[in-house]
Amino acid sequence: MTGLLPARVIGQPLERADGMAKVTGTATYAAEHPVPGLTHLHPVQATIARGRVSAVDTAQAEALDGVIAVLTPANAPRLASTEDPELAVLQSDEVAFRGQVIGAVVATTPEIARHAAGLVQVSYVEQPHDVALRPDRADLYAPDKVNPAFPTDTEQGDVPSALADAAVRLDQTYTTAWYHNNPMEPHATIASWDGGDLTLHDSTQGVTAVRDTVAPVLGVAPERVRVICPHVGGGFGSKGQPHVHLVLAALAAKAVGRPVRLVVTRQQMFALVGYRTPTIQRIRMGADRTGRLTAISVDVVEQTSRIKEFAEQTAVPARMMYAAPHRRTTHRLAALDVPVPSWMRAPGECPGMFGLETAVDEMAAACGLDPIEFRVRNEPERDPETGRPFSSRNLVACLREGARRFGWAHRDPTPRARREAGWLVGTGVAASTYPAGRIAGSSVTIRFGPDRRYQVETAAADLGTGTWTALRQIAADALGVDYAEVDLRIGDTALPPASVAGGSTGIASWGSAVLDAAEAFRDKFGANPSEGDEASGGMPDNPHTERYAMHAFGAQFAEVRVREDTGEIRVSRLLGVFAAGRIVNPRTARSQFIGGMTMGLSMALHEQSVLDQRFGHIVNHDLAEYHIAANADVAELEAHWIDEHDPYVNPLGTKGIGEIGIVGTAAAISNAAHHATGVRVRDLPITLDKFLS
Amino acid sequence: MDFLSPTSLAEALAAKARQPEAVPIAGGTDVMVELNFDQRRPSALLDLNRVAELSEWTVAGEHIRLGATVSYTRIIDELGTRLPGLAMAARTVGSPQIRNRGSVGGNLGAASPAGDTHPVLLATDAVVEAVSVRGTRMIPASEFYLGVKRNALAADELIAAVHLPITSAPQQFAKVGTRNAMVIAVCSVALALHPEQGRVGAALGSAAPTPRRALAAEAFLSAELGDTGQWSAPRPLPGSVVTRFGELVAQAAEPIDDVRGSAAYRRHALAVLARRTLDWAWQDYLRAGHGGE
C-alpha cells in the first residue's frame, strides 16, 4: 500500500452520523431554520417564452391583507452585477423563456404570497419563440469549450478514410431525452440582512461557491455573506451552482427589510433550477475483421439557453474509452428560448455513454463477438486522447467480475430467443466510467477541544452522500485516533472554505485537505496536544495529475423482460461492479452506487421532460407525470466493487463514486431489451410502444 | 373559500343544495391535486369525511351497496371475493397511501377517462345512487359518464353509494401502465361474465373521452356463447372468437396520442387486454365447471 494513508477506520461500514437526526426529523433543512420575523416569497413567472413585459398591474395583489411587497423590474433593487443573466433577476423586462421570474410577492404567509402572485396581472409584447432542437438547424454553433473546460472538438488521424476502409461499419443516431433533477428536498433559501451583512440558509452543494458567486452579484464583500447548510435533501448537480431563487430571496429581503423565505415548488423547479439538455448523438464506428476498432466518430447536437451557455460534454467519454487510431468528437449547440441547462448527475458521461455503449453493443454483434470480448479487445494501453498511462484502469476486471456474478458465461447471443410465460427475456452489458478529479480551494482546520476531541472544520457539503460520516472516518485515520474522538463540522461559510460537492470530487478534495491539516497538526503538537491547539491545511498539488489519466470504471449488467404482446418492459436484475479506488465507507458507498444505478434505470425507462413547442414549457412538470423509478420498479439490484489500489489519484486513493453509478445503466438496459426482443431502441426512454411499431 | 364539514348525509345534502358550487371532497386524492396545481378554485369545499353513512358497505339482496367513501384498501380487504373485478381494479390504484384515501365515489365524482374502477362498474352493470334534498336517483354506470371529467350528477346531488351485483361468476380487469405502480393507465379493460343473463359485459378505460362499454364486442361474444350453448356446457373458446372479441373492443375506443402512449399503441394494447381478460375469465369459468352437471 505505497504512499496511501493506512486505513483503519476508513473501510468500515459505519452508520450515517446524521442518520438518527434525519429519520427522527430533527435534522434542520434550509427552509426549516427558525428565523424571527420571517416573510415568505412567491415568484411570478412569465407565461410567454420570448418577448417583453409591457405592463404589470400589482394593485389587486398589493390590496391583499398580508402582502408586504410586490416586486417587479420597475421597483426591485438594482444588482451590482448582471454578468450572469440567469441570476440577474428583475433587472430588465426581457423574457427569455417561459417560466422565467418576472416578479415576486413577499407576504406574511406562503399562502398569501402564492395567492397574491396569482393576482398580479402581466401584459406582454410577445415575440415568436424557438424551442425546437433539431440536428439540421442552420444556426448550430460550436461553443468555445464544453463543461467544465474540455475542448469542444477533437480529431486524431483520418476518420473518413478509416471508416471507408473498415470491414465493419456502424452509422447510427442515438438520442437522450430532456431530464430534470428532482431531489426530494426542493430548492429553498432563507435570506436575512443585518445591516450590510447577509445570512443565507440555502439548500446547496457548496456554501463557499454560493457565497463567492452571490456576493459580487449583490455587491457585497464575500466576508459579509454567511451561507449555512448542514443538510441537503439531494441535489444531483441542481444545487451545485446558485440559481435565480437565491438572488431573488436576497434581493427581496433587502427590499422589504425583513428576512425572506423562498421554497421553490416542484413545478417551478422545471423552469428555474437547471436540467440536462436533450442530446442527439450521431455515432460512426469502423472495425477490422477481428473486431478491433479503427475509427470512432461522435457528433453531438444539444441545446443551451439563449441567455446563458451550458454545453454538456456528451462526447468526452468517447475520447478515452476505447482504442482506435482514428477518432473525432464534436459538440454543436442550438441556443433556444428555453430555461438554462446545468449539471445533472454525471453531465457528459451519463448521456454520452448511452450512445457509445449502445453503439459498442451493435458493433460487437456486427463483428460476431460477445460484447464483453469486444470491449476487452478494444481496451487501450494508454489514454487514447493524451497518450498518458492510466493511474489505474480496471474496466476489464469489472467486466469479468460482473460476468461471473451475473452468470454471463453461457449466454446465447441470439436476440428474441428466450420466453418465460409471455415475457421475452434478455441480458445486456455496458461499461461505465467517470473522471477521478479533485477541485482546489479547500481548507481544513483541526482544533483540540475542551472535551479532548478533535474538532475538524471545513465548509464541505453532505447532500445525502455520506460526507458527515466518511470525512470523519478519514480524519480519524489521518489523526490516528478513534472515530468517536473526531467531531466534524461542515456546511457553513464560517468554517474554512471548501470546494463544491460536484464532479464526484468531494471526498478526494476535502479528504486530501483533512490529511494535510492532520499532518500539520501532528507536526506542530505531536501526539499529546493541549486544549486549544489548532492547525490548518489545504489540498496539496498532485504532481501525478499531469502524468496520468485518472478515471474510475465500472461494468453494468441488466436483465430485462418485455411482454411480447404489449411491450411492457421491466428490469428484473441490475448488477454493477465498479473500480473506483479505495472505498471509504462501504455502507454509504453502496447507497451511492445503487442510487446512481436506480437513476440510470429511471432514465432508461421513465424520465422524459415533455416540451410543448407551442408554448415552450414542460407539460409533465410534476411527479405524477414525470416518472422517477420507485421501489416497485426496481427488482434485484446489486452493487459490488473490486479492491483497487491507485497511488496516484490522491493520498487517500479514492476516485469519487457519486456519479459513476448512473453511467452506462441505460445502455445496459437498452442492450438487454434488444437481446430480449430483437428491437434496437436508440431513443430514450424505452417505452412500451417502441417494441411494437 | 368556504370549508363545509357536515356530520350527516342530511346536513351534507342541505349544504349542497344551498351551495351547489361546493366541490365534494373525500380522500382528496384528485381534488387536492387540482387545487395544488391551480386547475380549479372552487368557492367552497364540502368535506364528506365526517359523514359516517358514506363510509359503510352493506349487503342489499343480490347487491352490495358500497358507500361512496369506502376506501380502495377496504374494498380489497373486505370485498375481494364478492366484488372480484372491482377489487382487482382497486389493487392497481396508485400507491398504498392513495388506496387508503381514495374511493369509488371519488373516482365517479372526478369522472376521469383514466379512472381505474370505471370499466369495472360498466362491465358489471353497477348503478350509482345519487342523492339530493329532492330525493334519490339510480343512475346506471352506462349513463353516468358524459364527457372528459363530466358526469350525470345534478348540481345539488352527491354520490351516496354504488350498487354492484354480488357474483361468483368470473370477472377480470387488466391495465397497461408504463411502470409497476403509481401509474395512470395507458389503457385498461374490464370483463364480467353474466351467465345468469347469458351475457358478457366489457368496457375500456383511458382510450376515449369517457370510460365506455364495448357494445359490439359484448353483443358478439354474448351471441357466440349463447348460440353455441357455452353457458351451460362451456368448452375452450375458439381462437377466432377471442381474436374477434379483441378487435371489437379495440374498435370501441377513440384514443389519442399523449405522453403515456400513442393512439395506435392503445388500440393494439386494448385488443391484447381484451383477449387476455377473456382467456382468464373463461379459464375460471371452465374450472368452476359451470352448468355441465
Coordinates of N, CA and C in Angstrom, one line a residue, chain A residues 454-628:
Chain A
Y454 N -11.2 16.0 18.7 CA -10.6 16.8 17.7 C -11.7 17.4 16.8
Q455 N -11.8 18.7 16.8 CA -12.8 19.4 16.0 C -12.2 19.6 14.6
V456 N -12.8 19.0 13.6 CA -12.4 19.1 12.3 C -13.4 19.9 11.5
E457 N -12.9 21.0 10.9 CA -13.9 22.0 10.3 C -13.5 22.3 8.9
T458 N -14.5 22.3 8.0 CA -14.4 22.7 6.7 C -15.8 22.9 6.1
A459 N -16.0 23.8 5.1 CA -17.3 24.1 4.7 C -17.9 23.1 3.6
A460 N -17.5 21.8 3.8 CA -17.9 20.8 2.8 C -19.5 20.6 2.9
A461 N -20.0 19.8 2.0 CA -21.4 19.5 1.9 C -21.7 18.0 2.0
D462 N -22.9 17.7 2.6 CA -23.4 16.3 2.6 C -24.8 16.4 2.0
L463 N -24.9 16.0 0.7 CA -26.2 16.0 0.0 C -26.9 14.7 0.1
G464 N -26.6 14.0 1.2 CA -27.2 12.6 1.3 C -26.1 11.6 0.9
T465 N -24.9 12.0 0.6 CA -23.9 11.2 0.1 C -23.2 10.4 1.2
G466 N -23.1 11.0 2.4 CA -22.4 10.4 3.5 C -21.2 11.2 4.0
T467 N -21.0 12.4 3.6 CA -19.8 13.2 4.0 C -19.7 13.3 5.5
W468 N -20.8 13.5 6.2 CA -20.7 13.6 7.7 C -20.0 12.4 8.3
T469 N -20.2 11.3 7.6 CA -19.6 10.0 8.2 C -18.2 9.8 7.6
A470 N -18.1 9.8 6.2 CA -16.9 9.4 5.5 C -15.7 10.4 5.8
L471 N -16.0 11.7 5.9 CA -14.9 12.6 6.1 C -14.4 12.5 7.6
R472 N -15.3 12.1 8.5 CA -14.9 11.9 9.9 C -14.0 10.6 10.0
Q473 N -14.4 9.6 9.1 CA -13.5 8.4 9.1 C -12.1 8.7 8.6
I474 N -12.1 9.6 7.6 CA -10.8 10.0 7.1 C -10.0 10.7 8.1
A475 N -10.7 11.7 8.8 CA -10.0 12.5 9.8 C -9.5 11.6 11.0
A476 N -10.2 10.5 11.3 CA -9.8 9.6 12.4 C -8.5 8.9 12.0
D477 N -8.4 8.4 10.8 CA -7.2 7.8 10.3 C -6.1 8.8 10.1
A478 N -6.4 10.0 9.6 CA -5.4 11.0 9.4 C -4.7 11.4 10.7
L479 N -5.6 11.4 11.8 CA -5.0 11.8 13.1 C -4.6 10.6 13.9
G480 N -4.9 9.4 13.4 CA -4.6 8.2 14.2 C -5.4 8.0 15.5
V481 N -6.6 8.4 15.4 CA -7.5 8.3 16.6 C -8.7 7.6 16.3
D482 N -9.5 7.3 17.3 CA -10.8 6.6 17.0 C -11.8 7.6 16.4
Y483 N -12.8 7.0 15.7 CA -13.9 7.8 15.1 C -14.6 8.6 16.1
A484 N -14.8 8.1 17.3 CA -15.5 8.8 18.3 C -14.8 10.0 18.9
E485 N -13.5 10.1 18.6 CA -12.7 11.2 19.1 C -12.7 12.4 18.1
V486 N -13.4 12.2 17.0 CA -13.4 13.3 16.0 C -14.8 13.9 16.0
D487 N -14.8 15.2 16.0 CA -16.0 16.0 15.9 C -16.0 16.8 14.6
L488 N -16.9 16.5 13.6 CA -16.8 17.1 12.3 C -17.8 18.3 12.2
R489 N -17.4 19.4 11.6 CA -18.3 20.5 11.4 C -18.2 20.8 9.9
I490 N -19.3 20.8 9.2 CA -19.3 21.2 7.8 C -20.6 22.1 7.4
G491 N -20.6 22.5 6.2 CA -21.8 23.2 5.7 C -22.0 24.6 6.3
D492 N -21.0 25.4 6.4 CA -21.1 26.8 6.9 C -19.9 27.6 6.5
T493 N -20.2 28.7 5.9 CA -19.0 29.5 5.4 C -18.3 30.2 6.6
A494 N -18.8 30.0 7.8 CA -18.0 30.5 9.0 C -16.8 29.5 9.2
L495 N -16.9 28.4 8.6 CA -15.8 27.4 8.7 C -14.8 27.6 7.5
P496 N -13.6 27.0 7.5 CA -12.7 27.2 6.4 C -13.4 26.8 5.1
P497 N -13.0 27.5 4.0 CA -13.7 27.2 2.7 C -13.5 25.8 2.2
A498 N -14.5 25.3 1.4 CA -14.4 24.0 0.8 C -15.0 24.1 -0.6
S499 N -14.4 23.2 -1.5 CA -14.9 23.1 -2.9 C -16.3 22.5 -2.9
V500 N -16.9 22.7 -4.1 CA -18.3 22.3 -4.2 C -18.4 20.8 -4.3
A501 N -19.5 20.2 -3.8 CA -19.7 18.8 -3.9 C -20.2 18.5 -5.3
G502 N -19.3 18.4 -6.2 CA -19.7 18.2 -7.6 C -18.6 17.4 -8.4
G503 N -18.9 16.8 -9.5 CA -17.9 16.1 -10.2 C -17.3 14.9 -9.5
S504 N -18.0 14.4 -8.5 CA -17.5 13.3 -7.7 C -16.2 13.6 -7.1
T505 N -15.9 14.9 -6.7 CA -14.6 15.3 -6.2 C -14.6 15.5 -4.7
G506 N -15.7 15.5 -4.1 CA -15.8 15.9 -2.7 C -14.8 15.3 -1.8
I507 N -15.0 14.0 -1.6 CA -14.2 13.3 -0.6 C -12.7 13.3 -1.0
A508 N -12.4 13.2 -2.3 CA -11.0 13.3 -2.7 C -10.4 14.7 -2.4
S509 N -11.1 15.7 -2.6 CA -10.6 17.1 -2.4 C -10.6 17.4 -0.9
W510 N -11.7 17.3 -0.2 CA -11.8 17.6 1.2 C -10.9 16.7 2.0
G511 N -10.9 15.4 1.7 CA -10.2 14.4 2.4 C -8.7 14.7 2.3
S512 N -8.2 15.1 1.1 CA -6.8 15.5 1.0 C -6.4 16.6 1.9
A513 N -7.4 17.6 2.0 CA -7.1 18.7 2.9 C -7.2 18.3 4.4
V514 N -8.0 17.4 4.7 CA -8.1 16.9 6.1 C -6.8 16.2 6.4
L515 N -6.3 15.4 5.5 CA -5.0 14.7 5.7 C -3.9 15.7 5.9
D516 N -3.8 16.8 5.1 CA -2.8 17.8 5.1 C -2.9 18.5 6.5
A517 N -4.1 18.8 6.9 CA -4.3 19.5 8.2 C -3.9 18.6 9.4
A518 N -4.2 17.4 9.3 CA -3.8 16.4 10.4 C -2.3 16.3 10.5
E519 N -1.7 16.3 9.3 CA -0.2 16.2 9.3 C 0.4 17.5 10.0
A520 N -0.2 18.6 9.6 CA 0.3 19.9 10.2 C 0.1 19.9 11.7
F521 N -1.1 19.4 12.1 CA -1.4 19.4 13.5 C -0.4 18.5 14.3
R522 N -0.1 17.3 13.8 CA 0.8 16.4 14.5 C 2.2 16.9 14.5
D523 N 2.6 17.5 13.3 CA 3.9 18.1 13.2 C 4.1 19.2 14.3
K524 N 3.1 19.9 14.5 CA 3.2 21.1 15.4 C 3.0 20.7 16.9
F525 N 2.1 19.8 17.1 CA 1.7 19.5 18.5 C 2.0 18.1 19.0
G526 N 2.4 17.2 18.1 CA 2.7 15.8 18.5 C 1.5 15.0 18.8
A527 N 1.7 14.0 19.6 CA 0.6 13.0 19.8 C -0.2 13.4 21.1
N528 N 0.3 14.4 21.9 CA -0.4 14.7 23.1 C -0.7 16.3 23.1
P529 N -1.6 16.7 22.3 CA -1.9 18.2 22.2 C -2.6 18.7 23.5
S530 N -2.6 20.0 23.6 CA -3.3 20.7 24.7 C -4.5 21.3 24.1
E531 N -5.5 21.6 25.1 CA -6.7 22.2 24.7 C -6.5 23.5 23.9
G532 N -7.1 23.6 22.8 CA -7.0 24.9 22.0 C -5.9 24.8 20.9
D533 N -5.1 23.8 20.9 CA -4.1 23.6 19.9 C -4.8 23.5 18.5
E534 N -4.3 24.2 17.5 CA -5.0 24.3 16.3 C -4.1 24.4 15.1
A535 N -4.4 23.6 14.0 CA -3.6 23.7 12.8 C -4.5 23.6 11.6
S536 N -4.0 24.2 10.5 CA -4.8 24.1 9.3 C -4.0 23.5 8.1
G537 N -4.8 23.1 7.1 CA -4.1 22.6 5.9 C -5.0 22.8 4.7
G538 N -4.4 22.5 3.6 CA -5.2 22.6 2.4 C -5.0 21.4 1.5
M539 N -5.5 21.5 0.3 CA -5.3 20.4 -0.6 C -4.0 20.5 -1.4
P540 N -3.0 19.7 -1.1 CA -1.7 19.9 -1.8 C -1.9 19.6 -3.3
D541 N -1.0 20.2 -4.1 CA -1.0 19.9 -5.5 C -0.6 18.4 -5.7
N542 N -1.1 17.8 -6.8 CA -0.8 16.4 -7.0 C 0.1 16.4 -8.3
P543 N 1.4 16.0 -8.1 CA 2.3 16.0 -9.2 C 1.9 15.0 -10.3
H544 N 1.2 14.0 -9.9 CA 0.8 12.9 -10.9 C -0.3 13.4 -11.8
T545 N -1.0 14.5 -11.5 CA -2.1 14.9 -12.3 C -1.7 15.1 -13.8
E546 N -0.5 15.6 -14.0 CA -0.1 15.9 -15.4 C 0.5 14.6 -16.0
R547 N 0.8 13.6 -15.3 CA 1.4 12.4 -15.8 C 0.5 11.2 -16.1
Y548 N -0.6 11.2 -15.4 CA -1.5 10.1 -15.6 C -2.9 10.5 -16.0
A549 N -3.6 9.7 -16.7 CA -5.0 9.8 -16.9 C -5.8 9.1 -15.8
M550 N -6.7 9.8 -15.1 CA -7.3 9.3 -13.9 C -8.8 9.2 -14.1
H551 N -9.3 7.9 -14.0 CA -10.7 7.7 -14.2 C -11.1 6.5 -13.4
A552 N -12.3 6.5 -13.0 CA -13.0 5.3 -12.4 C -13.7 4.5 -13.5
F553 N -13.8 3.2 -13.3 CA -14.5 2.4 -14.3 C -15.5 1.5 -13.7
G554 N -16.4 1.0 -14.5 CA -17.4 0.0 -14.0 C -18.0 -0.8 -15.1
A555 N -18.7 -1.8 -14.7 CA -19.5 -2.6 -15.7 C -20.9 -2.8 -15.2
Q556 N -21.9 -2.6 -16.0 CA -23.3 -2.6 -15.6 C -23.9 -3.8 -16.4
F557 N -24.6 -4.6 -15.7 CA -25.3 -5.8 -16.3 C -26.8 -5.6 -16.0
A558 N -27.6 -5.9 -17.0 CA -29.1 -5.8 -16.8 C -29.8 -7.1 -17.4
E559 N -30.8 -7.5 -16.7 CA -31.7 -8.5 -17.2 C -33.1 -7.8 -17.4
V560 N -33.7 -7.9 -18.6 CA -34.9 -7.1 -18.9 C -35.9 -8.1 -19.4
R561 N -37.2 -7.8 -19.0 CA -38.3 -8.6 -19.5 C -39.2 -7.7 -20.3
V562 N -39.6 -8.1 -21.5 CA -40.5 -7.3 -22.3 C -41.7 -8.2 -22.6
R563 N -42.9 -7.8 -22.3 CA -44.1 -8.5 -22.5 C -44.3 -8.6 -24.1
E564 N -44.3 -9.8 -24.6 CA -44.3 -9.9 -26.0 C -45.5 -9.2 -26.7
D565 N -46.7 -9.3 -26.1 CA -47.8 -8.7 -26.8 C -48.1 -7.3 -26.5
T566 N -47.6 -6.7 -25.4 CA -47.9 -5.3 -25.1 C -46.7 -4.4 -25.1
G567 N -45.5 -5.0 -25.0 CA -44.3 -4.2 -25.0 C -44.0 -3.7 -23.6
E568 N -44.7 -4.0 -22.6 CA -44.4 -3.6 -21.2 C -43.0 -4.1 -20.9
I569 N -42.2 -3.2 -20.3 CA -40.8 -3.5 -20.1 C -40.5 -3.4 -18.6
R570 N -39.9 -4.4 -18.0 CA -39.5 -4.4 -16.6 C -38.0 -4.8 -16.5
V571 N -37.3 -4.2 -15.6 CA -35.9 -4.6 -15.4 C -35.9 -5.5 -14.2
S572 N -35.6 -6.8 -14.4 CA -35.7 -7.8 -13.3 C -34.4 -7.9 -12.6
R573 N -33.3 -7.5 -13.2 CA -32.0 -7.5 -12.4 C -31.1 -6.4 -12.9
L574 N -30.4 -5.8 -12.0 CA -29.3 -4.9 -12.3 C -28.1 -5.2 -11.4
L575 N -27.0 -5.3 -12.0 CA -25.8 -5.6 -11.2 C -24.6 -4.8 -11.8
G576 N -24.0 -4.0 -10.8 CA -22.9 -3.2 -11.2 C -21.6 -3.6 -10.5
V577 N -20.5 -3.6 -11.2 CA -19.2 -3.8 -10.5 C -18.4 -2.6 -10.8
F578 N -17.8 -2.0 -9.8 CA -17.1 -0.7 -10.0 C -15.6 -0.8 -9.5
A579 N -14.8 -0.1 -10.2 CA -13.4 0.0 -9.8 C -13.1 1.5 -9.6
A580 N -13.2 2.0 -8.3 CA -13.3 3.4 -8.0 C -12.3 3.7 -6.9
G581 N -11.2 3.0 -6.9 CA -10.2 3.3 -5.9 C -10.6 2.8 -4.6
R582 N -10.1 3.4 -3.5 CA -10.4 3.0 -2.2 C -11.8 3.4 -1.8
I583 N -12.6 2.5 -1.2 CA -14.0 2.8 -0.7 C -13.9 3.2 0.8
V584 N -14.3 4.4 1.1 CA -14.1 4.9 2.5 C -15.1 4.3 3.4
N585 N -16.4 4.2 3.0 CA -17.4 3.6 3.8 C -18.3 2.7 2.9
P586 N -18.2 1.4 3.1 CA -18.9 0.5 2.2 C -20.4 0.7 2.3
R587 N -20.9 1.1 3.4 CA -22.4 1.2 3.6 C -22.9 2.4 2.8
T588 N -22.3 3.5 3.0 CA -22.8 4.7 2.2 C -22.4 4.6 0.8
A589 N -21.2 4.0 0.5 CA -20.8 3.8 -0.9 C -21.8 3.0 -1.7
R590 N -22.3 1.9 -1.1 CA -23.3 1.1 -1.7 C -24.5 1.9 -2.1
S591 N -24.9 2.7 -1.1 CA -26.1 3.6 -1.4 C -25.8 4.5 -2.6
Q592 N -24.6 5.0 -2.7 CA -24.3 5.9 -3.9 C -24.4 5.1 -5.2
F593 N -23.8 3.9 -5.2 CA -23.8 3.1 -6.4 C -25.2 2.7 -6.8
I594 N -26.0 2.1 -5.8 CA -27.3 1.7 -6.2 C -28.3 2.8 -6.5
G595 N -28.0 3.9 -5.8 CA -28.8 5.1 -6.1 C -28.6 5.6 -7.5
G596 N -27.3 5.6 -7.9 CA -27.0 6.0 -9.3 C -27.5 5.0 -10.3
M597 N -27.5 3.7 -10.0 CA -28.0 2.7 -11.0 C -29.5 2.9 -11.1
T598 N -30.2 3.1 -10.0 CA -31.6 3.3 -10.0 C -32.0 4.5 -10.8
M599 N -31.2 5.6 -10.7 CA -31.4 6.8 -11.5 C -31.2 6.5 -13.0
G600 N -30.2 5.6 -13.3 CA -30.0 5.2 -14.6 C -31.1 4.3 -15.2
L601 N -31.7 3.5 -14.3 CA -32.9 2.7 -14.7 C -34.1 3.7 -15.0
S602 N -34.2 4.7 -14.2 CA -35.2 5.7 -14.3 C -35.1 6.4 -15.7
M603 N -33.8 6.8 -16.0 CA -33.5 7.4 -17.3 C -33.8 6.5 -18.5
A604 N -33.5 5.2 -18.3 CA -33.8 4.2 -19.4 C -35.3 4.1 -19.7
L605 N -36.1 4.0 -18.6 CA -37.5 3.6 -18.8 C -38.5 4.7 -18.6
H606 N -38.2 5.7 -17.8 CA -39.3 6.6 -17.3 C -39.1 8.0 -17.6
E607 N -37.9 8.6 -17.3 CA -37.8 10.0 -17.2 C -37.8 10.7 -18.6
Q608 N -38.5 11.7 -18.8 CA -38.6 12.4 -20.0 C -39.4 13.7 -19.8
S609 N -38.8 14.8 -19.9 CA -39.5 16.1 -19.8 C -40.1 16.4 -21.1
V610 N -41.4 16.5 -21.2 CA -42.1 16.6 -22.5 C -42.3 18.1 -22.7
L611 N -41.7 18.6 -23.8 CA -41.8 20.0 -24.2 C -43.1 20.3 -25.0
D612 N -43.8 21.3 -24.7 CA -44.9 21.7 -25.6 C -44.3 22.8 -26.4
Q613 N -44.0 22.5 -27.7 CA -43.3 23.5 -28.5 C -44.2 24.8 -28.8
R614 N -45.5 24.6 -28.7 CA -46.3 25.8 -28.9 C -46.1 26.8 -27.9
F615 N -45.9 26.4 -26.7 CA -45.8 27.4 -25.5 C -44.4 27.4 -24.9
G616 N -43.6 26.4 -25.2 CA -42.2 26.5 -24.7 C -42.1 26.0 -23.2
H617 N -43.1 25.2 -22.8 CA -42.9 24.8 -21.4 C -43.0 23.3 -21.3
I618 N -42.6 22.7 -20.2 CA -42.6 21.3 -19.9 C -44.0 21.0 -19.4
V619 N -44.7 20.1 -20.1 CA -46.1 19.8 -19.7 C -46.2 18.8 -18.5
N620 N -45.2 17.9 -18.4 CA -45.3 16.9 -17.3 C -44.4 17.4 -16.1
H621 N -44.7 18.6 -15.6 CA -43.8 19.2 -14.6 C -44.3 18.9 -13.2
D622 N -44.5 17.6 -12.9 CA -44.8 17.2 -11.5 C -44.5 15.7 -11.4
L623 N -44.5 15.2 -10.2 CA -44.0 13.8 -10.1 C -45.2 12.8 -10.4
A624 N -46.4 13.3 -10.7 CA -47.4 12.4 -11.2 C -47.2 12.0 -12.6
E625 N -46.6 12.9 -13.4 CA -46.4 12.7 -14.8 C -44.9 12.6 -15.2
Y626 N -44.0 13.2 -14.5 CA -42.6 13.0 -14.7 C -42.2 11.8 -13.8
H627 N -42.2 10.6 -14.4 CA -42.0 9.4 -13.5 C -40.5 9.2 -13.2
I628 N -40.3 9.0 -11.9 CA -39.0 8.6 -11.4 C -39.1 7.2 -10.8

